[in-house]
Coordinates of C-alpha atoms and ligand atoms in Angstrom, one line a residue:
M23 CA 66.9 78.8 74.8
C24 CA 65.4 78.7 78.0
G25 CA 63.6 81.4 79.9
I26 CA 65.1 82.8 83.2
A27 CA 63.6 85.4 85.6
G28 CA 64.7 86.5 88.9
Y29 CA 63.3 89.3 91.4
I30 CA 64.0 90.8 94.6
G31 CA 62.3 93.7 96.2
P32 CA 58.5 94.4 98.3
R33 CA 56.3 92.9 95.2
E34 CA 55.1 89.6 95.3
A35 CA 58.0 87.7 94.2
V36 CA 56.4 84.7 92.6
A37 CA 54.0 86.6 90.9
V38 CA 56.4 88.9 89.0
V39 CA 58.5 86.0 88.1
L40 CA 55.7 84.2 86.7
D41 CA 54.9 87.4 84.3
Q42 CA 58.2 87.9 83.5
L43 CA 58.3 84.1 82.4
G44 CA 55.4 84.3 80.3
R45 CA 56.9 87.0 78.3
L46 CA 59.7 84.5 77.9
E47 CA 57.8 81.5 77.1
Y48 CA 59.0 81.7 73.5
R49 CA 62.3 80.7 74.5
G50 CA 61.5 77.2 75.8
Y51 CA 58.3 75.8 76.8
D52 CA 58.6 72.3 77.4
S53 CA 58.2 72.6 81.3
A54 CA 58.5 75.4 83.9
G55 CA 59.3 75.9 87.4
V56 CA 59.6 78.6 90.3
A57 CA 61.7 78.8 93.7
F58 CA 61.1 81.2 96.3
A59 CA 62.5 82.0 99.9
D60 CA 59.3 82.1 102.5
G61 CA 61.1 82.6 105.9
S62 CA 61.8 79.0 106.8
G63 CA 63.2 77.9 103.3
I64 CA 63.1 77.6 99.9
T65 CA 60.3 76.3 98.3
V66 CA 60.3 74.9 94.6
L67 CA 57.1 74.2 92.2
K68 CA 57.7 72.8 88.9
R69 CA 55.7 71.1 86.4
A70 CA 56.1 69.5 82.8
G71 CA 54.3 71.4 80.3
K72 CA 53.4 75.0 79.5
L73 CA 53.4 77.6 81.8
A74 CA 50.0 77.3 82.6
C75 CA 50.4 74.0 84.4
L76 CA 52.8 75.7 86.6
R77 CA 50.4 78.8 87.2
E78 CA 47.7 75.9 88.5
L79 CA 50.0 74.4 90.9
I80 CA 51.2 77.7 92.0
D81 CA 47.2 78.8 92.7
R82 CA 47.4 75.7 95.1
N83 CA 50.1 76.8 96.9
H84 CA 50.7 79.8 99.3
T85 CA 53.7 81.6 97.7
H86 CA 54.2 84.6 99.6
S87 CA 58.0 85.9 99.4
H88 CA 60.2 88.8 98.5
L89 CA 62.6 87.0 96.1
A90 CA 62.2 84.2 93.4
V91 CA 63.5 82.7 90.6
S92 CA 61.7 81.2 87.5
H93 CA 62.6 79.2 84.7
S94 CA 61.0 77.8 81.6
R95 CA 62.7 75.0 79.7
W96 CA 63.4 73.6 76.5
A97 CA 64.9 70.0 77.1
T98 CA 68.6 69.5 76.3
H99 CA 69.3 66.7 79.0
G100 CA 66.5 64.5 80.0
A101 CA 63.0 64.6 79.0
P102 CA 60.5 67.4 79.8
T103 CA 59.1 66.0 83.2
D104 CA 58.5 67.3 86.3
A105 CA 61.8 66.0 88.1
N106 CA 63.9 67.4 85.2
A107 CA 62.1 70.9 85.2
H108 CA 64.0 73.8 86.9
P109 CA 65.3 75.0 89.6
H110 CA 67.1 72.2 90.9
F111 CA 68.4 71.6 94.9
D112 CA 71.7 71.0 95.9
A113 CA 72.1 67.9 98.1
K114 CA 71.1 69.4 101.0
Q115 CA 68.2 71.3 99.4
R116 CA 69.3 74.9 100.8
I117 CA 70.6 76.0 97.3
A118 CA 68.0 76.4 94.3
V119 CA 69.6 76.9 91.0
I120 CA 67.9 77.7 87.5
H121 CA 70.1 77.5 84.4
N122 CA 70.2 78.2 80.5
G123 CA 72.7 76.1 78.4
I124 CA 74.6 72.8 78.4
I125 CA 77.5 71.8 81.4
E126 CA 79.7 70.0 79.2
N127 CA 81.6 68.1 81.9
Y128 CA 78.6 67.5 83.9
F129 CA 79.2 63.3 83.6
E130 CA 82.8 63.8 85.0
L131 CA 81.7 65.8 87.5
A132 CA 78.1 63.7 88.4
D133 CA 80.5 60.4 88.4
A134 CA 82.9 62.1 91.1
L135 CA 79.8 63.2 93.3
I136 CA 78.1 59.9 92.9
E137 CA 81.2 58.4 94.4
K138 CA 80.6 60.6 97.5
G139 CA 77.2 59.4 97.9
H140 CA 75.4 62.1 96.3
T141 CA 72.3 61.1 94.6
F142 CA 70.4 62.9 92.0
R143 CA 66.3 63.4 91.6
S144 CA 66.7 64.6 87.7
E145 CA 68.8 63.3 84.7
T146 CA 69.9 67.0 84.0
D147 CA 73.3 68.9 84.1
T148 CA 71.8 71.6 85.9
E149 CA 71.2 69.4 89.3
V150 CA 75.1 68.2 88.9
A151 CA 75.9 71.9 89.0
A152 CA 73.5 72.6 92.0
H153 CA 75.3 70.1 94.1
V154 CA 78.7 71.3 92.9
I155 CA 77.5 74.6 94.1
G156 CA 76.3 73.1 97.6
E157 CA 79.5 71.1 97.9
E158 CA 81.4 74.5 97.8
Y159 CA 79.0 76.0 100.0
D160 CA 79.7 73.4 102.5
E161 CA 83.5 74.0 102.3
C162 CA 83.3 77.8 102.3
G163 CA 80.0 78.7 104.2
E164 CA 79.4 81.6 101.9
L165 CA 77.2 81.6 98.8
V166 CA 79.0 84.0 96.6
E167 CA 82.3 82.3 97.0
A168 CA 80.7 79.2 96.3
V169 CA 79.3 80.2 93.5
R170 CA 82.7 81.6 92.1
R171 CA 84.2 78.4 93.4
A172 CA 81.7 76.2 91.3
V173 CA 81.9 78.0 88.4
R174 CA 85.7 77.3 87.9
R175 CA 84.7 73.5 88.1
L176 CA 82.0 73.9 85.1
R177 CA 82.6 74.0 81.6
G178 CA 80.4 74.7 78.7
A179 CA 77.6 77.3 78.4
F180 CA 75.7 78.2 81.3
A181 CA 73.6 81.6 82.4
M182 CA 72.7 80.3 86.1
V183 CA 71.0 81.9 88.8
V184 CA 71.3 80.8 92.3
I185 CA 69.6 81.5 95.6
C186 CA 70.3 80.1 99.3
V187 CA 68.0 79.8 102.2
D188 CA 70.5 80.7 104.5
E189 CA 70.9 84.2 102.7
P190 CA 67.8 85.0 101.3
D191 CA 68.6 88.5 100.8
K192 CA 70.5 88.1 97.5
L193 CA 70.2 86.7 94.0
V194 CA 73.9 85.4 92.6
A195 CA 73.9 85.3 88.9
V196 CA 76.8 84.1 86.6
R197 CA 76.9 84.4 82.8
N198 CA 79.3 82.2 80.2
A199 CA 77.9 82.3 76.9
S200 CA 74.1 82.6 77.6
P201 CA 72.6 86.2 77.9
L202 CA 71.5 87.8 81.3
I203 CA 70.4 91.0 81.7
I204 CA 69.5 93.1 85.1
G205 CA 66.8 95.1 85.4
I206 CA 67.0 98.1 88.0
G207 CA 64.4 99.2 89.7
E208 CA 64.0 101.6 92.8
N209 CA 64.2 99.2 95.9
E210 CA 64.1 96.4 93.7
N211 CA 66.1 94.5 91.3
F212 CA 65.1 91.8 88.4
L213 CA 66.9 89.8 86.1
A214 CA 66.0 87.9 83.0
S215 CA 67.3 86.1 80.2
D216 CA 66.0 88.6 77.6
I217 CA 64.5 92.5 77.3
P218 CA 61.0 91.7 76.7
A219 CA 60.5 89.8 80.4
L220 CA 61.8 93.7 82.1
L221 CA 59.8 95.8 80.1
P222 CA 56.7 96.2 82.3
Y223 CA 59.1 97.0 85.3
T224 CA 62.2 98.9 84.2
R225 CA 63.9 100.1 81.2
D226 CA 67.1 100.6 82.9
I227 CA 69.1 98.0 82.2
I228 CA 72.8 96.3 82.6
V229 CA 73.9 93.9 80.6
M230 CA 75.8 91.3 81.9
D231 CA 79.4 90.3 80.2
E232 CA 80.6 87.1 79.4
G233 CA 82.1 85.8 82.7
D234 CA 80.5 88.2 85.1
L235 CA 79.1 87.2 88.5
A236 CA 76.5 89.6 89.9
V237 CA 75.0 89.8 93.5
I238 CA 71.8 91.4 93.3
T239 CA 70.0 92.4 96.5
R240 CA 67.1 95.1 96.7
D241 CA 69.0 98.1 96.7
E242 CA 72.6 97.0 95.1
I243 CA 74.2 95.2 92.2
Y244 CA 77.5 94.1 92.6
L245 CA 79.4 93.0 89.6
E246 CA 82.5 91.3 89.1
D247 CA 84.3 89.9 86.1
A248 CA 85.7 86.3 85.3
E249 CA 88.7 87.0 87.4
S250 CA 86.7 88.2 90.4
R251 CA 87.7 91.7 90.0
P252 CA 84.9 94.1 90.7
K253 CA 83.6 96.1 87.7
L254 CA 81.4 99.1 87.5
P255 CA 77.8 98.0 85.9
I256 CA 77.5 99.9 82.6
R257 CA 73.7 101.2 83.1
E258 CA 71.7 101.1 79.4
H259 CA 68.5 102.5 78.7
I260 CA 66.0 100.3 76.3
D261 CA 63.2 102.6 74.3
W262 CA 61.2 99.6 73.1
D263 CA 57.3 100.0 73.8
I264 CA 55.8 97.7 76.4
E265 CA 53.1 97.2 73.5
D266 CA 55.9 96.0 71.3
A267 CA 56.2 93.1 73.3
E268 CA 52.5 92.4 73.5
K269 CA 50.1 91.0 71.2
G270 CA 48.0 94.4 70.7
G271 CA 44.6 92.9 69.7
F272 CA 46.2 90.2 67.3
D273 CA 45.4 86.8 67.6
H274 CA 49.1 85.6 67.7
F275 CA 52.4 87.5 67.9
M276 CA 53.2 85.9 64.4
L277 CA 50.1 87.7 62.8
K278 CA 51.1 91.0 64.7
E279 CA 54.7 90.7 63.5
I280 CA 53.5 89.9 59.9
H281 CA 51.5 93.0 60.1
E282 CA 54.4 95.3 61.9
Q283 CA 56.7 94.9 59.0
P284 CA 56.4 98.5 57.0
H285 CA 56.6 99.7 60.4
A286 CA 59.8 97.6 61.0
I287 CA 61.4 98.7 57.5
R288 CA 60.6 102.6 58.2
Q289 CA 62.1 102.1 61.5
C290 CA 65.0 100.2 59.7
L291 CA 65.5 103.1 57.0
S292 CA 65.2 106.1 59.3
G293 CA 68.4 108.2 59.5
R294 CA 69.9 106.0 57.3
L295 CA 68.6 106.2 53.9
L296 CA 68.5 109.9 53.4
K297 CA 65.8 111.8 51.3
D298 CA 68.5 112.8 49.0
G299 CA 69.3 108.7 48.1
S300 CA 72.3 108.8 50.0
V301 CA 73.0 106.4 52.8
A302 CA 74.5 106.9 56.6
L303 CA 76.2 104.0 58.4
P304 CA 77.8 105.8 61.0
D305 CA 79.7 103.5 63.8
T306 CA 80.7 101.1 61.1
F307 CA 83.8 101.4 59.0
S308 CA 85.6 104.4 57.3
P309 CA 85.1 104.6 53.7
E310 CA 88.5 103.3 53.2
E311 CA 87.7 100.3 55.2
W312 CA 84.5 99.6 53.2
R313 CA 86.2 100.3 50.0
S314 CA 88.8 97.8 51.0
F315 CA 86.6 94.7 51.3
K316 CA 87.1 92.4 48.3
R317 CA 84.3 89.9 49.4
F318 CA 81.2 89.8 51.9
I319 CA 80.8 86.3 53.9
I320 CA 77.4 85.7 55.5
V321 CA 77.0 83.5 58.3
A322 CA 73.5 83.0 59.7
C323 CA 70.8 80.3 60.5
G324 CA 67.3 79.5 59.7
T325 CA 65.8 82.6 58.3
A326 CA 68.3 84.8 58.8
Y327 CA 70.4 82.5 56.8
H328 CA 67.6 83.0 54.1
A329 CA 67.9 86.7 54.5
G330 CA 71.0 86.3 54.0
L331 CA 70.5 84.4 50.6
L332 CA 68.4 87.0 49.2
G333 CA 71.0 90.1 50.4
K334 CA 73.5 87.9 48.1
Y335 CA 71.4 88.6 44.8
L336 CA 71.2 92.2 45.9
I337 CA 75.0 93.1 46.8
E338 CA 76.3 90.8 44.2
G339 CA 73.8 92.6 41.5
T340 CA 74.6 95.9 42.6
L341 CA 78.1 96.0 43.6
R342 CA 79.5 92.9 41.3
L343 CA 81.1 91.9 44.7
P344 CA 81.1 88.5 45.7
V345 CA 79.1 87.2 48.7
E346 CA 79.4 83.7 50.2
V347 CA 76.1 82.6 52.1
Q348 CA 77.2 79.9 54.6
Y349 CA 74.9 77.9 57.4
A350 CA 77.0 79.2 60.3
S351 CA 76.7 75.6 61.7
E352 CA 78.5 74.5 58.9
F353 CA 81.0 77.2 58.6
R354 CA 82.6 76.8 61.8
Y355 CA 83.6 73.0 61.4
N356 CA 84.3 73.5 57.5
N357 CA 87.8 74.7 57.9
P358 CA 86.7 78.0 55.7
I359 CA 89.1 79.9 53.5
L360 CA 89.2 83.5 54.8
M361 CA 91.1 86.3 53.2
E362 CA 92.3 89.3 54.9
D363 CA 89.9 91.5 53.0
D364 CA 86.8 89.8 53.7
L365 CA 84.0 90.9 55.6
L366 CA 82.2 88.7 57.9
I367 CA 78.7 89.5 58.3
A368 CA 77.2 87.7 61.3
V369 CA 73.0 88.2 60.8
S370 CA 70.8 87.2 63.7
Q371 CA 67.9 88.6 65.1
S372 CA 68.6 87.3 68.7
G373 CA 72.3 88.0 68.1
E374 CA 72.6 84.8 70.8
T375 CA 72.4 81.9 68.2
A376 CA 75.3 79.8 69.4
D377 CA 76.5 78.5 65.9
T378 CA 76.4 82.1 64.7
L379 CA 78.6 83.5 67.7
A380 CA 81.0 80.9 67.1
A381 CA 81.4 81.4 63.4
L382 CA 81.9 84.9 64.3
R383 CA 84.7 84.0 66.9
L384 CA 86.0 81.8 64.2
G385 CA 86.3 84.9 61.5
K386 CA 88.0 86.8 64.6
E387 CA 90.6 84.4 65.4
Q388 CA 91.9 84.5 61.6
G389 CA 91.8 88.2 61.9
I390 CA 89.3 89.3 59.4
R391 CA 86.8 91.9 60.3
T392 CA 83.1 91.4 61.4
L393 CA 79.8 93.1 61.4
G394 CA 76.9 92.1 63.1
V395 CA 73.4 92.4 61.5
L396 CA 71.4 92.2 64.7
N397 CA 68.1 93.0 66.2
V398 CA 68.4 92.8 69.9
V399 CA 71.1 95.4 71.5
G400 CA 73.6 94.7 73.4
S401 CA 73.4 90.9 72.7
S402 CA 76.3 88.4 72.7
I403 CA 76.9 88.7 69.0
A404 CA 76.8 92.7 69.1
R405 CA 79.4 92.8 71.9
E406 CA 81.8 90.8 69.8
C407 CA 81.8 92.3 66.4
D408 CA 83.8 95.0 64.9
A409 CA 80.9 96.9 64.1
V410 CA 77.1 96.5 64.3
L411 CA 74.0 97.5 62.1
Y412 CA 70.8 96.9 64.3
T413 CA 68.0 96.2 61.9
Q414 CA 65.6 98.3 64.3
A415 CA 62.7 95.8 64.0
G416 CA 61.4 95.8 67.5
P417 CA 61.2 92.7 69.8
E418 CA 60.2 89.6 68.0
I419 CA 58.5 87.1 70.0
C420 CA 56.9 84.5 67.7
V421 CA 59.2 81.6 67.4
A422 CA 58.8 81.9 63.7
S423 CA 60.5 85.0 62.5
T424 CA 58.7 87.3 60.1
K425 CA 59.6 91.0 60.6
A426 CA 63.2 90.2 61.4
Y427 CA 63.6 88.4 58.2
S428 CA 62.4 91.7 56.1
A429 CA 64.5 94.2 58.1
Q430 CA 67.9 91.7 57.9
F431 CA 67.0 92.2 54.2
A432 CA 66.4 95.8 54.2
T433 CA 69.7 96.2 56.2
L434 CA 71.7 94.2 53.7
A435 CA 70.5 96.3 51.1
L436 CA 71.8 99.5 52.9
I437 CA 74.9 98.1 53.0
A438 CA 74.8 97.3 49.2
L439 CA 73.8 101.0 48.7
H440 CA 76.2 102.5 51.1
V441 CA 79.4 100.5 49.9
G442 CA 77.8 101.0 45.9
H443 CA 78.1 105.1 46.6
L444 CA 81.6 104.6 48.1
M445 CA 82.8 102.3 45.3
G446 CA 81.1 104.4 42.7
A447 CA 79.0 101.5 41.3
D448 CA 76.7 101.9 38.3
R449 CA 74.1 105.1 39.1
E450 CA 71.3 103.5 37.5
K451 CA 71.2 100.5 39.3
L452 CA 72.0 102.6 42.6
G453 CA 69.0 104.7 41.7
T454 CA 66.2 102.1 41.1
L455 CA 67.5 100.2 44.2
T456 CA 67.2 103.3 46.2
S457 CA 63.6 104.1 45.0
A458 CA 62.6 100.7 45.5
L459 CA 63.9 100.5 49.2
Q460 CA 62.3 104.0 50.2
R461 CA 59.1 102.4 48.7
M462 CA 59.5 99.1 50.3
P463 CA 57.2 100.1 53.6
E464 CA 54.1 100.9 51.3
L465 CA 55.0 97.6 49.2
L466 CA 54.6 95.5 52.2
E467 CA 51.6 97.3 53.1
D468 CA 49.9 96.5 50.1
C469 CA 51.2 93.0 50.4
L470 CA 49.2 93.2 53.9
K471 CA 45.7 94.1 52.0
L472 CA 46.5 90.3 50.0
E473 CA 45.4 88.4 53.4
D474 CA 41.6 87.4 52.5
E475 CA 42.9 86.6 49.0
V476 CA 46.0 84.2 50.8
K477 CA 43.3 83.1 53.5
S478 CA 41.2 81.4 50.9
I479 CA 44.1 79.7 49.3
A480 CA 44.9 78.5 52.5
E481 CA 41.2 77.3 52.8
A482 CA 41.8 75.1 49.4
I483 CA 44.9 73.5 49.9
Q484 CA 44.7 73.2 53.7
N485 CA 44.7 69.3 53.2
T486 CA 47.6 69.0 51.0
S487 CA 50.3 66.6 52.3
L488 CA 53.1 68.1 50.3
I489 CA 53.9 71.7 49.0
F490 CA 56.6 72.7 46.8
F491 CA 58.0 76.0 47.0
L492 CA 60.1 77.2 43.7
G493 CA 61.3 80.1 41.8
R494 CA 64.7 81.4 40.0
G495 CA 66.7 83.5 41.1
A496 CA 65.8 85.8 44.0
D497 CA 62.5 84.0 43.8
A498 CA 64.4 80.8 44.8
A499 CA 65.7 82.5 47.8
A500 CA 62.4 83.8 48.8
A501 CA 60.7 80.2 48.0
L502 CA 63.2 79.0 51.0
E503 CA 61.7 81.0 53.4
G504 CA 58.3 80.5 52.3
A505 CA 58.9 76.8 52.5
L506 CA 60.7 77.1 55.9
K507 CA 57.5 79.1 57.3
M508 CA 55.1 76.4 56.0
K509 CA 57.2 73.4 58.1
E510 CA 57.9 75.0 61.1
I511 CA 54.4 76.7 61.9
A512 CA 51.8 74.5 59.7
Y513 CA 53.6 71.1 59.9
V514 CA 53.3 70.4 56.2
P515 CA 56.2 68.8 54.4
T516 CA 57.8 71.0 51.7
Q517 CA 60.3 70.7 49.0
E518 CA 61.8 73.8 48.0
S519 CA 64.5 73.9 45.1
P520 CA 65.2 76.2 42.0
A521 CA 62.1 75.7 39.5
G522 CA 64.4 74.5 36.7
E523 CA 65.8 71.6 39.2
M524 CA 62.4 70.2 39.7
K525 CA 62.8 68.0 36.2
H526 CA 65.8 66.4 37.7
G527 CA 64.2 64.6 40.5
P528 CA 61.4 66.3 42.3
L529 CA 58.9 66.4 39.6
A530 CA 58.7 62.7 40.6
L531 CA 56.7 63.5 43.3
V532 CA 54.1 65.3 41.9
V533 CA 50.5 63.7 41.5
P534 CA 47.1 65.2 41.7
G535 CA 46.8 66.9 45.1
V536 CA 50.1 68.1 45.6
V537 CA 50.8 72.0 45.5
T538 CA 53.4 74.1 44.2
V539 CA 53.9 77.6 45.0
F540 CA 56.1 79.3 42.4
G541 CA 57.5 82.6 42.8
A542 CA 57.1 84.4 39.3
T543 CA 58.4 88.2 40.2
N544 CA 61.1 88.5 37.6
P545 CA 59.9 89.5 34.1
T546 CA 63.5 87.8 32.9
T547 CA 62.6 84.5 33.9
R548 CA 58.6 84.8 33.8
D549 CA 58.7 82.5 30.6
K550 CA 60.9 79.7 32.0
V551 CA 58.9 79.8 34.9
I552 CA 55.8 79.6 33.0
S553 CA 57.3 76.2 31.2
N554 CA 57.9 74.8 35.0
I555 CA 54.4 75.5 36.0
K556 CA 52.9 74.0 32.9
E557 CA 55.0 70.7 33.6
V558 CA 53.5 70.6 37.2
K559 CA 50.2 71.2 35.8
A560 CA 50.4 68.4 33.0
R561 CA 51.0 65.9 36.2
G562 CA 48.1 67.1 38.0
G563 CA 49.4 69.4 40.5
T564 CA 47.8 72.4 41.8
A565 CA 49.8 75.7 41.0
V566 CA 49.8 78.8 43.4
G567 CA 51.5 81.7 42.0
L568 CA 53.5 84.7 43.1
V569 CA 52.8 87.1 40.3
L570 CA 53.0 90.4 39.5
E571 CA 50.0 92.5 39.0
S572 CA 51.5 93.6 35.6
D573 CA 51.5 89.9 34.6
P574 CA 48.0 88.6 33.5
L575 CA 49.4 85.6 31.2
T576 CA 50.9 84.2 34.4
A577 CA 48.1 84.8 36.7
G578 CA 45.9 83.0 34.0
I579 CA 47.8 80.1 34.0
V580 CA 48.1 79.2 37.8
D581 CA 45.0 77.9 40.0
H582 CA 45.6 80.5 42.5
P583 CA 47.4 83.7 41.9
I584 CA 48.5 86.0 44.3
R585 CA 48.9 89.2 42.6
L586 CA 51.7 91.3 43.9
P587 CA 52.4 94.8 43.8
H588 CA 55.1 96.5 41.4
A589 CA 58.6 97.2 42.7
D590 CA 61.4 99.1 41.0
S591 CA 63.7 96.2 42.0
H592 CA 63.3 92.7 41.1
T593 CA 65.1 91.5 44.5
V594 CA 62.9 93.8 46.8
A595 CA 59.8 92.6 44.9
A596 CA 61.0 89.0 45.8
A597 CA 61.5 90.0 49.4
A598 CA 58.0 91.5 49.2
S599 CA 56.6 88.3 48.3
V600 CA 57.9 86.9 51.5
L601 CA 55.0 88.5 53.5
P602 CA 52.2 86.5 51.3
L603 CA 53.9 83.3 52.1
Q604 CA 54.3 84.0 55.9
L605 CA 50.2 84.9 55.7
L606 CA 49.9 81.7 53.9
A607 CA 51.4 79.6 56.6
Y608 CA 49.8 81.4 59.0
H609 CA 46.5 80.5 57.9
M610 CA 47.3 77.0 56.9
A611 CA 48.8 76.6 60.6
R612 CA 45.2 78.1 62.2
L613 CA 43.0 75.9 59.8
R614 CA 45.3 72.8 60.7
G615 CA 44.7 73.8 64.6
C616 CA 48.7 74.4 65.5
D617 CA 50.0 76.2 68.4
I618 CA 51.3 79.2 66.0
D619 CA 53.5 80.9 68.1
Q620 CA 55.2 78.1 69.9
P621 CA 55.6 75.2 67.5
R622 CA 56.7 72.3 68.5
N623 CA 60.2 71.3 69.4
L624 CA 61.1 74.6 68.4
A625 CA 62.8 77.6 70.4
K626 CA 63.3 81.2 69.3
S627 CA 66.7 81.6 70.7
V628 CA 69.2 78.7 70.1
T629 CA 71.9 79.0 72.5
V630 CA 73.0 75.4 72.4
E631 CA 74.8 73.8 69.1
Ligands
LIG707 C1 65.5 79.6 65.5 C2 64.3 80.5 65.3 C3 64.4 80.9 63.8 C4 65.8 81.7 63.6 C5 67.2 80.7 63.8 C6 68.0 81.8 64.0 O1 65.6 78.9 64.7 O2 63.4 79.4 65.8 O3 63.5 81.8 63.5 O4 65.6 82.2 62.4 O5 66.7 80.7 65.0 O6 68.1 83.0 64.7 P1 68.9 84.4 65.1 O7 68.5 85.1 66.2 O8 70.1 84.1 65.0 O9 68.4 85.0 63.8

């Protein structure tokens, strides 16, 4: 979850790694630091707070160097203080280390080191790892070997980058369950925990594999596996545009990414949903294999979990094939009953979420086949799945996921169509879904036009202390995502449940001033939803309604209607209704003065449990 950057070459190294870090700040942002070699030694500068605090500190120091590493932290061990910020030194201050992940045996290691006379300046597991490397360096006198030996003593998940005062011509990096990507330059090389940090400098990358150790100099990249066997680096080319990873005139990444959704869905469908309505999902499973699956189990976290829930409605409705959706964090500990003709689908934007990765591994251990629905190419989950369908939504930077949601849903819809054709599912249903999906980009464009309306609703309800998000069927699944956005960005407490459950308890919370957002995109349950709206209004609650343009009746009952364009499929309409909910959360957050792209306590890529 922390951001890691490294550079070696002729440029001003500290400036490069700081720029890289700025592009990774969404990964973690409670403190930050740099270490650089300056001829006489290694200097470490670090600060609690946002990157701006570190920038100030750096501006006041002389930082001329050809080699630097930098780190932005999302605290796990120890509060976000200057002392706990990375990099950390070994006992003799010759070696500096930055680290993403958790060293699980750090207590034992620290105890043993304390007995030998070591003292620590921070409360972090990373400093313990730095001391272990230093101890090994005392023994063998060579950085790469010291790192190799130290790694054998460390347990847990870590991506780590190490520099040494006596060997200022190299960065040594190890990857164990946390991503690290090497950027290849001309007479210079880069390192980062995520691709956006490399885009201004290079598109040629090497994704380090689990257990890999890399030695990076100006003009050479040496790679070895966990058994210390040299291996040939596999070079990949990334074709993301740099503009994709920048704000492009929008005030926030979140707003930009909300607006990118029509394009993201076009990209997602491109080459897959063909003009004649057929679906091509090459490099996944053979038609026989696809037909052999008797159940899909979707595992995911956060927004990806909600996309999975909506996908369930679509897949079950289209194929009559059972779909289970489970929180990855629960699945892994619930001793799940898996059967050989199950397909486990791991849905994840980053492809790095620790719980989703662990759930995937559990499925693999039990011998079931696995598919990743992922956004980030070459991510950890991508490397371990039997097959991958990329959502092709482009980089998502804001912590709160928006375009990834729509693209995950569209990818699950493609699966429904593909399997539907292979299984000979109801043609009419397939035709309806095909046309709804083909039109989904325009549908989202029409939803974007609702922004002014949504903004004025945000103004009207900005001071509310509680918002209910309700719906039935697919609208209930969409409600969960609307509520999550509101919580994480605008910090408004929410209650989300199927509308029919209100009278079984939650209704007790409705008093004048409480806001209720109803999803009412399904004509077959509309009358029931109208009754639920009336129950809320009778108790003085304010009702916002996501209603179809063609439904003036419901629009007339709610206080604030958001009139949604028509979609051929009710589930696609529910998916599109999330866009105005994203905008509602965004404008509420703005009005309430929240830090939209970097909400408190959260991080984008959750690589710890
Ligand atoms: C974090 C992010 C969420 C995201 C979730 C799952 O909590 O803040 O926005 O939905 O992780 O992430 P993934 O990368 O697996 O989709």
